[in-house]
Amino acid sequence: DGRFGTAETKNLGSCMTNRLSAAGLFLCTLCGALLIAGCTRTAETAPPMMAAPVKVAKATKRNVPVSLTAIGTGEAYSTVSIRSQVNGELQAVHFTQGDFVTKGELLFSIDPRPFQAAVAQAEGSLAKDKAQLDLDNTQADRYQKLFDAGVSPKEQFDQAKASAAAQAAAVQADEAALQAAKLQLQYCSINSPIDGRTGALGATPGNLVTQGGQQALVVIDQVTPLYIDFAVPEQYLASIKKFMDKGRLAVSAIPYGDTASDTGYLTFLDNSVDNATGTIKLKGTFPNSNRRLWPGQFSTVTLQLSEDENATVVPSAAIQSGQSGDYIYVVKPDSTVEQRTVKAVRTIGADTVIAGGVQPGETVVTDGQLRLLPGIKVDISAAAAN
């Protein structure tokens, strides 16, 4: 009947549903197994992590100078302002402004004719007075003989003797006047009193120059040797005095715009501290035979006080800064890196003195630190190839 047909249909639908569920479960299980197998195969065939390319250097042990650095200014060893010592017309200049001149070299010539005439006049006066002196001495000798013979009174003898003495004094005055005239004639030729470099000319030929004029004819600076003036904080005064007592201290100077340094020695320590700046003034003397240092030029000055013996030194590029302080990556024998904390003592040029953390001879990373973490392998040759 109708009820039997309905029940059979329900059973048939339930059976089909169970078969579909079993097939779906089988398909899901199969897909999962395939997925797991694929992942396993991918993990097994994945390439290993590449080593990070870095640049390295060796930590070294050496003696490092303990020094102070400041900005210094060149100062001429001596400065001479050349002025005329006579009044006259400037006839000639025997150098070009800016030339180096030597001691005794002729610089200026002033018209000598008025002074030559004065010398001739003084010579004439001297000759006249010498002739008169000879006559007075003869008369004094004659009156002496007459007085000794009792013929001439003593008064005439005394008068003749006084006249001879007065004429001798006149001769001495004439000789002094002649020397003064000759000296004025010598002043017509102005020679350099030092070795040095000339500055700008203050007068040209044809100008009238005056004795001790306000404007110098030229200024000469002696630049070999040369001073470098600099100042350091007063807190270092005790250390400088202590090391100066042990011997002279070396000073190096690098002129602005240059890279090579010149070496000299500390030769002056001021006798007071500048209260306005809290610094003490120092001077170093440099031979300056190559004339690289110049008056008024700025230089970076380094005063060496002593040396740190057997200090550990690494390139400054190897030191990194973190929240816990400075650190360095050290390359271990298995080409992995290890992070170590260090303390930077001071920097000398491109190197830094460190305390602790690294031993001399160990390899430190100087470039490529941003790619690193502790334990990562590094490739030194790859960085070298780049």
Tab-separated table of C-alpha atoms in Angstrom:
chain	number	residue	atom	x	y	z
A	1	ASP	CA	0.000	0.000	0.000
A	2	GLY	CA	0.954	3.643	0.143
A	3	ARG	CA	2.619	3.494	3.613
A	4	PHE	CA	4.936	0.669	2.529
A	5	GLY	CA	6.185	2.719	-0.429
A	6	THR	CA	6.949	5.713	1.713
A	7	ALA	CA	9.004	3.762	4.265
A	8	GLU	CA	11.062	2.114	1.545
A	9	THR	CA	11.833	5.423	-0.038
A	10	LYS	CA	13.062	6.844	3.295
A	11	ASN	CA	15.376	3.876	3.843
A	12	LEU	CA	16.828	4.233	0.360
A	13	GLY	CA	17.536	7.991	0.951
A	14	SER	CA	19.222	7.298	4.277
A	15	CYS	CA	21.488	4.716	2.721
A	16	MET	CA	22.561	7.081	-0.008
A	17	THR	CA	23.315	9.820	2.514
A	18	ASN	CA	25.576	7.500	4.533
A	19	ARG	CA	27.491	6.513	1.403
A	20	LEU	CA	28.066	10.145	0.420
A	21	SER	CA	29.303	10.998	3.924
A	22	ALA	CA	31.797	8.136	3.823
A	23	ALA	CA	33.072	9.279	0.419
A	24	GLY	CA	33.508	12.885	1.626
A	25	LEU	CA	35.430	11.716	4.702
A	26	PHE	CA	37.714	9.645	2.483
A	27	LEU	CA	38.384	12.570	0.177
A	28	CYS	CA	39.198	14.906	3.097
A	29	THR	CA	41.561	12.337	4.581
A	30	LEU	CA	43.272	11.903	1.215
A	31	CYS	CA	43.722	15.667	0.712
A	32	GLY	CA	45.145	16.076	4.197
A	33	ALA	CA	47.656	13.302	3.626
A	34	LEU	CA	48.697	14.827	0.307
A	35	LEU	CA	49.070	18.262	1.935
A	36	ILE	CA	51.197	16.871	4.777
A	37	ALA	CA	53.358	14.975	2.326
A	38	GLY	CA	53.846	18.119	0.219
A	39	CYS	CA	54.847	20.212	3.235
A	40	THR	CA	57.255	17.526	4.390
A	41	ARG	CA	58.830	17.363	0.932
A	42	THR	CA	59.113	21.225	0.813
A	43	ALA	CA	60.824	21.372	4.210
A	44	GLU	CA	63.221	18.634	3.192
A	45	THR	CA	64.170	20.352	-0.086
A	46	ALA	CA	64.343	24.019	1.198
A	47	PRO	CA	67.870	25.561	0.843
A	48	PRO	CA	69.799	26.428	4.020
A	49	MET	CA	69.856	30.056	5.291
A	50	MET	CA	72.598	32.112	3.515
A	51	ALA	CA	75.572	33.485	5.537
A	52	ALA	CA	75.569	37.272	6.046
A	53	PRO	CA	78.391	39.090	4.202
A	54	VAL	CA	80.503	41.217	6.566
A	55	LYS	CA	83.829	43.010	6.740
A	56	VAL	CA	86.162	42.233	9.615
A	57	ALA	CA	89.407	43.294	11.274
A	58	LYS	CA	91.670	42.013	14.012
A	59	ALA	CA	91.764	43.441	17.509
A	60	THR	CA	95.348	44.457	18.245
A	61	LYS	CA	97.492	45.243	21.251
A	62	ARG	CA	99.847	48.224	21.079
A	63	ASN	CA	101.089	51.278	22.927
A	64	VAL	CA	98.615	54.142	22.568
A	65	PRO	CA	99.397	57.797	23.339
A	66	VAL	CA	97.433	59.592	26.058
A	67	SER	CA	96.809	63.016	24.546
A	68	LEU	CA	94.737	66.194	24.553
A	69	THR	CA	93.291	67.724	21.391
A	70	ALA	CA	92.535	71.413	20.833
A	71	ILE	CA	92.299	74.045	18.115
A	72	GLY	CA	95.472	76.095	17.741
A	73	THR	CA	96.551	79.206	15.847
A	74	GLY	CA	99.883	79.816	14.154
A	75	GLU	CA	102.053	82.644	15.499
A	76	ALA	CA	105.229	84.015	13.936
A	77	TYR	CA	108.367	83.178	15.924
A	78	SER	CA	109.288	86.852	15.654
A	79	THR	CA	107.746	89.850	13.873
A	80	VAL	CA	109.691	92.948	12.793
A	81	SER	CA	108.141	96.175	11.501
A	82	ILE	CA	110.663	97.902	9.224
A	83	ARG	CA	110.660	101.724	9.548
A	84	SER	CA	113.049	104.365	8.306
A	85	GLN	CA	115.526	105.845	10.789
A	86	VAL	CA	116.171	108.920	8.633
A	87	ASN	CA	114.132	111.419	6.633
A	88	GLY	CA	114.532	111.173	2.887
A	89	GLU	CA	113.233	110.015	-0.464
A	90	LEU	CA	112.771	106.287	-0.984
A	91	GLN	CA	114.855	105.445	-4.032
A	92	ALA	CA	114.465	101.690	-4.499
A	93	VAL	CA	112.806	98.532	-3.161
A	94	HIS	CA	115.006	95.480	-3.651
A	95	PHE	CA	112.430	92.726	-3.126
A	96	THR	CA	108.904	91.787	-4.168
A	97	GLN	CA	106.274	91.936	-1.457
A	98	GLY	CA	105.543	88.431	-0.201
A	99	ASP	CA	109.112	87.215	-0.831
A	100	PHE	CA	111.148	85.270	1.666
A	101	VAL	CA	114.207	87.303	2.660
A	102	THR	CA	117.334	86.408	4.602
A	103	LYS	CA	119.037	88.207	7.456
A	104	GLY	CA	121.246	91.034	6.126
A	105	GLU	CA	119.560	91.180	2.700
A	106	LEU	CA	119.138	94.712	1.305
A	107	LEU	CA	115.481	95.746	1.330
A	108	PHE	CA	115.262	99.542	0.757
A	109	SER	CA	117.512	102.357	-0.444
A	110	ILE	CA	116.938	105.985	0.593
A	111	ASP	CA	118.520	108.921	-1.280
A	112	PRO	CA	122.000	109.101	0.341
A	113	ARG	CA	123.229	112.425	-1.104
A	114	PRO	CA	122.252	114.701	1.822
A	115	PHE	CA	123.929	112.297	4.229
A	116	GLN	CA	127.051	111.954	2.076
A	117	ALA	CA	127.365	115.758	2.201
A	118	ALA	CA	126.970	115.714	5.977
A	119	VAL	CA	129.757	113.119	6.229
A	120	ALA	CA	132.048	115.263	4.061
A	121	GLN	CA	131.296	118.331	6.186
A	122	ALA	CA	132.049	116.422	9.393
A	123	GLU	CA	135.292	115.127	7.932
A	124	GLY	CA	136.326	118.700	7.033
A	125	SER	CA	135.575	120.007	10.508
A	126	LEU	CA	137.557	117.172	12.032
A	127	ALA	CA	140.572	117.832	9.802
A	128	LYS	CA	140.495	121.570	10.637
A	129	ASP	CA	140.293	120.972	14.371
A	130	LYS	CA	143.071	118.363	14.259
A	131	ALA	CA	145.376	120.885	12.545
A	132	GLN	CA	144.560	123.467	15.192
A	133	LEU	CA	145.193	120.875	17.886
A	134	ASP	CA	148.655	120.183	16.490
A	135	LEU	CA	149.449	123.918	16.617
A	136	ASP	CA	148.119	124.275	20.167
A	137	ASN	CA	150.162	121.279	21.332
A	138	THR	CA	153.299	122.781	19.765
A	139	GLN	CA	152.719	126.111	21.492
A	140	ALA	CA	152.025	124.389	24.798
A	141	ASP	CA	155.337	122.488	24.489
A	142	ARG	CA	157.174	125.710	23.603
A	143	TYR	CA	155.761	127.602	26.584
A	144	GLN	CA	156.615	124.662	28.829
A	145	LYS	CA	160.257	124.914	27.862
A	146	LEU	CA	160.257	128.694	28.317
A	147	PHE	CA	158.571	128.357	31.697
A	148	ASP	CA	161.081	125.705	32.780
A	149	ALA	CA	163.916	128.065	31.716
A	150	GLY	CA	162.378	130.918	33.731
A	151	VAL	CA	161.809	133.054	30.652
A	152	SER	CA	157.995	132.794	30.319
A	153	PRO	CA	155.545	133.447	33.103
A	154	LYS	CA	153.426	130.552	34.355
A	155	GLU	CA	150.256	132.295	33.271
A	156	GLN	CA	151.179	132.073	29.564
A	157	PHE	CA	152.125	128.406	29.946
A	158	ASP	CA	148.803	127.597	31.658
A	159	GLN	CA	146.886	129.441	28.940
A	160	ALA	CA	148.652	127.531	26.153
A	161	LYS	CA	148.060	124.218	27.898
A	162	ALA	CA	144.346	124.989	28.373
A	163	SER	CA	143.981	125.954	24.715
A	164	ALA	CA	145.498	122.613	23.657
A	165	ALA	CA	143.161	120.680	25.973
A	166	ALA	CA	140.113	122.553	24.652
A	167	GLN	CA	141.136	121.859	21.082
A	168	ALA	CA	141.541	118.136	21.894
A	169	ALA	CA	137.963	118.092	23.177
A	170	ALA	CA	136.805	119.801	19.973
A	171	VAL	CA	138.510	117.090	17.963
A	172	GLN	CA	136.674	114.407	19.991
A	173	ALA	CA	133.374	116.174	19.285
A	174	ASP	CA	134.191	116.289	15.584
A	175	GLU	CA	134.972	112.573	15.582
A	176	ALA	CA	131.620	111.840	17.257
A	177	ALA	CA	129.827	114.047	14.728
A	178	LEU	CA	131.555	112.219	11.888
A	179	GLN	CA	130.491	108.857	13.312
A	180	ALA	CA	126.897	110.101	13.609
A	181	ALA	CA	126.947	111.350	10.012
A	182	LYS	CA	128.307	108.015	8.776
A	183	LEU	CA	125.629	106.187	10.777
A	184	GLN	CA	122.914	108.320	9.171
A	185	LEU	CA	124.395	107.447	5.795
A	186	GLN	CA	124.236	103.732	6.680
A	187	TYR	CA	120.565	104.120	7.557
A	188	CYS	CA	119.935	104.982	3.914
A	189	SER	CA	120.349	101.254	3.205
A	190	ILE	CA	117.790	99.178	5.128
A	191	ASN	CA	118.653	95.490	5.531
A	192	SER	CA	116.535	92.641	6.869
A	193	PRO	CA	117.244	91.910	10.553
A	194	ILE	CA	115.812	88.354	10.367
A	195	ASP	CA	115.016	85.504	8.011
A	196	GLY	CA	111.320	85.637	7.187
A	197	ARG	CA	108.518	86.396	4.788
A	198	THR	CA	107.664	89.944	3.840
A	199	GLY	CA	104.161	91.354	3.903
A	200	ALA	CA	102.582	94.158	1.903
A	201	LEU	CA	104.653	97.255	1.066
A	202	GLY	CA	103.900	100.409	3.023
A	203	ALA	CA	105.734	102.745	0.622
A	204	THR	CA	106.963	102.709	-2.967
A	205	PRO	CA	109.934	104.442	-4.627
A	206	GLY	CA	109.517	108.200	-4.899
A	207	ASN	CA	107.707	108.592	-1.587
A	208	LEU	CA	109.191	110.634	1.221
A	209	VAL	CA	109.834	108.516	4.293
A	210	THR	CA	110.261	109.940	7.756
A	211	GLN	CA	112.217	108.827	10.757
A	212	GLY	CA	110.079	106.449	12.852
A	213	GLY	CA	107.020	106.947	10.626
A	214	GLN	CA	103.713	105.549	11.818
A	215	GLN	CA	103.318	103.225	8.831
A	216	ALA	CA	105.922	100.512	8.492
A	217	LEU	CA	107.696	100.142	5.168
A	218	VAL	CA	107.100	96.381	5.464
A	219	VAL	CA	106.446	93.765	8.162
A	220	ILE	CA	108.555	90.606	8.225
A	221	ASP	CA	107.356	87.431	9.965
A	222	GLN	CA	109.811	84.712	10.915
A	223	VAL	CA	108.020	81.430	10.151
A	224	THR	CA	110.880	78.941	10.634
A	225	PRO	CA	110.520	78.064	13.452
A	226	LEU	CA	106.918	78.934	14.276
A	227	TYR	CA	104.672	78.908	17.351
A	228	ILE	CA	101.254	77.248	17.612
A	229	ASP	CA	99.092	78.812	20.341
A	230	PHE	CA	96.333	76.705	21.886
A	231	ALA	CA	94.442	76.354	25.148
A	232	VAL	CA	93.208	73.377	27.177
A	233	PRO	CA	90.771	73.200	30.119
A	234	GLU	CA	92.360	74.042	33.440
A	235	GLN	CA	91.472	70.579	34.803
A	236	TYR	CA	94.454	69.212	32.853
A	237	LEU	CA	96.943	71.712	34.317
A	238	ALA	CA	98.203	69.369	37.040
A	239	SER	CA	98.755	66.520	34.559
A	240	ILE	CA	100.597	68.775	32.112
A	241	LYS	CA	102.899	70.112	34.832
A	242	LYS	CA	103.584	66.584	36.069
A	243	PHE	CA	104.558	65.285	32.641
A	244	MET	CA	106.555	68.426	31.815
A	245	ASP	CA	108.716	67.750	34.859
A	246	LYS	CA	109.616	64.356	33.358
A	247	GLY	CA	110.722	65.786	29.994
A	248	ARG	CA	109.540	67.832	27.063
A	249	LEU	CA	106.150	66.944	25.633
A	250	ALA	CA	105.525	66.320	21.930
A	251	VAL	CA	102.898	68.371	20.100
A	252	SER	CA	101.510	67.601	16.648
A	253	ALA	CA	99.559	69.994	14.423
A	254	ILE	CA	97.435	69.357	11.325
A	255	PRO	CA	96.595	72.557	9.410
A	256	TYR	CA	92.981	72.993	8.325
A	257	GLY	CA	92.463	71.584	4.856
A	258	ASP	CA	95.412	69.205	5.225
A	259	THR	CA	95.840	65.646	6.457
A	260	ALA	CA	99.544	65.384	7.270
A	261	SER	CA	100.802	66.530	10.672
A	262	ASP	CA	103.913	68.408	11.773
A	263	THR	CA	105.639	67.627	15.062
A	264	GLY	CA	107.015	70.076	17.604
A	265	TYR	CA	107.428	70.411	21.363
A	266	LEU	CA	105.597	72.210	24.143
A	267	THR	CA	107.734	75.240	25.045
A	268	PHE	CA	105.400	77.556	26.950
A	269	LEU	CA	102.892	77.190	29.782
A	270	ASP	CA	101.183	80.433	30.771
A	271	ASN	CA	101.611	81.674	34.319
A	272	SER	CA	97.869	82.085	34.955
A	273	VAL	CA	94.522	80.542	34.073
A	274	ASP	CA	92.072	82.589	32.045
A	275	ASN	CA	89.161	82.988	34.465
A	276	ALA	CA	86.795	84.014	31.681
A	277	THR	CA	87.204	80.737	29.759
A	278	GLY	CA	88.611	78.391	32.407
A	279	THR	CA	91.534	77.475	30.147
A	280	ILE	CA	95.315	77.624	30.316
A	281	LYS	CA	97.292	78.966	27.345
A	282	LEU	CA	100.066	76.825	25.849
A	283	LYS	CA	102.547	77.208	22.996
A	284	GLY	CA	104.259	74.598	20.898
A	285	THR	CA	107.384	75.363	18.864
A	286	PHE	CA	107.600	73.737	15.416
A	287	PRO	CA	110.675	73.706	13.143
A	288	ASN	CA	108.339	74.272	10.166
A	289	SER	CA	111.178	73.699	7.713
A	290	ASN	CA	108.638	72.913	4.973
A	291	ARG	CA	106.657	76.093	5.786
A	292	ARG	CA	103.343	74.215	5.901
A	293	LEU	CA	102.284	76.029	9.068
A	294	TRP	CA	101.401	79.705	8.729
A	295	PRO	CA	100.859	82.626	11.124
A	296	GLY	CA	97.167	83.042	11.878
A	297	GLN	CA	96.229	79.658	10.390
A	298	PHE	CA	94.042	77.285	12.407
A	299	SER	CA	95.316	73.783	13.128
A	300	THR	CA	94.155	70.733	15.016
A	301	VAL	CA	96.691	70.373	17.816
A	302	THR	CA	97.381	67.200	19.806
A	303	LEU	CA	99.447	67.350	22.990
A	304	GLN	CA	100.851	63.949	23.926
A	305	LEU	CA	101.144	63.456	27.685
A	306	SER	CA	102.112	59.772	28.004
A	307	GLU	CA	101.394	56.301	26.582
A	308	ASP	CA	99.055	53.464	27.505
A	309	GLU	CA	101.140	50.329	27.160
A	310	ASN	CA	99.622	47.123	25.693
A	311	ALA	CA	96.187	48.647	25.142
A	312	THR	CA	93.529	46.681	23.203
A	313	VAL	CA	92.585	48.575	20.049
A	314	VAL	CA	89.828	47.924	17.473
A	315	PRO	CA	88.588	49.963	14.510
A	316	SER	CA	86.003	52.492	15.640
A	317	ALA	CA	83.590	51.137	13.010
A	318	ALA	CA	83.388	47.867	14.943
A	319	ILE	CA	81.738	49.468	17.976
A	320	GLN	CA	77.933	49.585	18.043
A	321	SER	CA	75.707	51.337	20.582
A	322	GLY	CA	72.682	49.695	22.182
A	323	GLN	CA	70.353	50.149	25.126
A	324	SER	CA	72.806	48.336	27.390
A	325	GLY	CA	75.840	50.258	26.134
A	326	ASP	CA	78.511	49.629	23.528
A	327	TYR	CA	78.967	46.184	22.022
A	328	ILE	CA	80.954	44.371	19.342
A	329	TYR	CA	80.276	41.346	17.145
A	330	VAL	CA	83.123	38.817	17.382
A	331	VAL	CA	83.542	36.140	14.707
A	332	LYS	CA	84.100	32.712	16.258
A	333	PRO	CA	86.096	29.876	14.619
A	334	ASP	CA	82.886	28.280	13.277
A	335	SER	CA	82.086	31.516	11.374
A	336	THR	CA	79.210	32.442	13.686
A	337	VAL	CA	79.111	35.730	15.527
A	338	GLU	CA	78.908	36.457	19.216
A	339	GLN	CA	77.799	39.772	20.683
A	340	ARG	CA	80.029	41.110	23.480
A	341	THR	CA	79.732	44.192	25.632
A	342	VAL	CA	82.760	46.531	25.632
A	343	LYS	CA	83.711	49.904	27.076
A	344	ALA	CA	85.216	52.504	24.753
A	345	VAL	CA	88.029	54.301	26.584
A	346	ARG	CA	89.001	56.869	23.919
A	347	THR	CA	89.336	57.290	20.177
A	348	ILE	CA	92.605	57.858	18.330
A	349	GLY	CA	92.033	58.582	14.664
A	350	ALA	CA	90.094	55.672	13.136
A	351	ASP	CA	90.755	53.356	16.108
A	352	THR	CA	89.273	53.080	19.584
A	353	VAL	CA	90.840	51.800	22.792
A	354	ILE	CA	88.485	49.405	24.579
A	355	ALA	CA	88.411	47.845	28.008
A	356	GLY	CA	87.256	44.221	28.256
A	357	GLY	CA	85.114	42.071	26.008
A	358	VAL	CA	87.641	41.367	23.260
A	359	GLN	CA	91.117	39.865	23.317
A	360	PRO	CA	93.920	40.933	20.961
A	361	GLY	CA	93.956	38.708	17.885
A	362	GLU	CA	90.195	38.088	17.821
A	363	THR	CA	88.243	38.959	14.695
A	364	VAL	CA	85.617	41.700	14.980
A	365	VAL	CA	82.987	42.798	12.482
A	366	THR	CA	83.532	46.299	11.098
A	367	ASP	CA	80.758	46.443	8.478
A	368	GLY	CA	77.425	44.676	8.008
A	369	GLN	CA	76.311	44.613	11.661
A	370	LEU	CA	72.711	45.445	10.719
A	371	ARG	CA	72.321	41.948	9.196
A	372	LEU	CA	73.546	40.168	12.309
A	373	LEU	CA	72.080	38.490	15.355
A	374	PRO	CA	74.021	36.372	17.855
A	375	GLY	CA	74.702	32.915	16.392
A	376	ILE	CA	74.256	33.864	12.725
A	377	LYS	CA	76.870	32.627	10.280
A	378	VAL	CA	78.877	35.236	8.396
A	379	ASP	CA	80.696	35.210	5.091
A	380	ILE	CA	83.883	37.253	5.133
A	381	SER	CA	84.931	36.473	1.571
A	382	ALA	CA	81.589	37.635	0.136
A	383	ALA	CA	82.029	41.064	1.726
A	384	ALA	CA	85.607	41.227	0.489
A	385	ALA	CA	84.390	40.447	-3.028
A	386	ASN	CA	81.962	43.371	-2.879
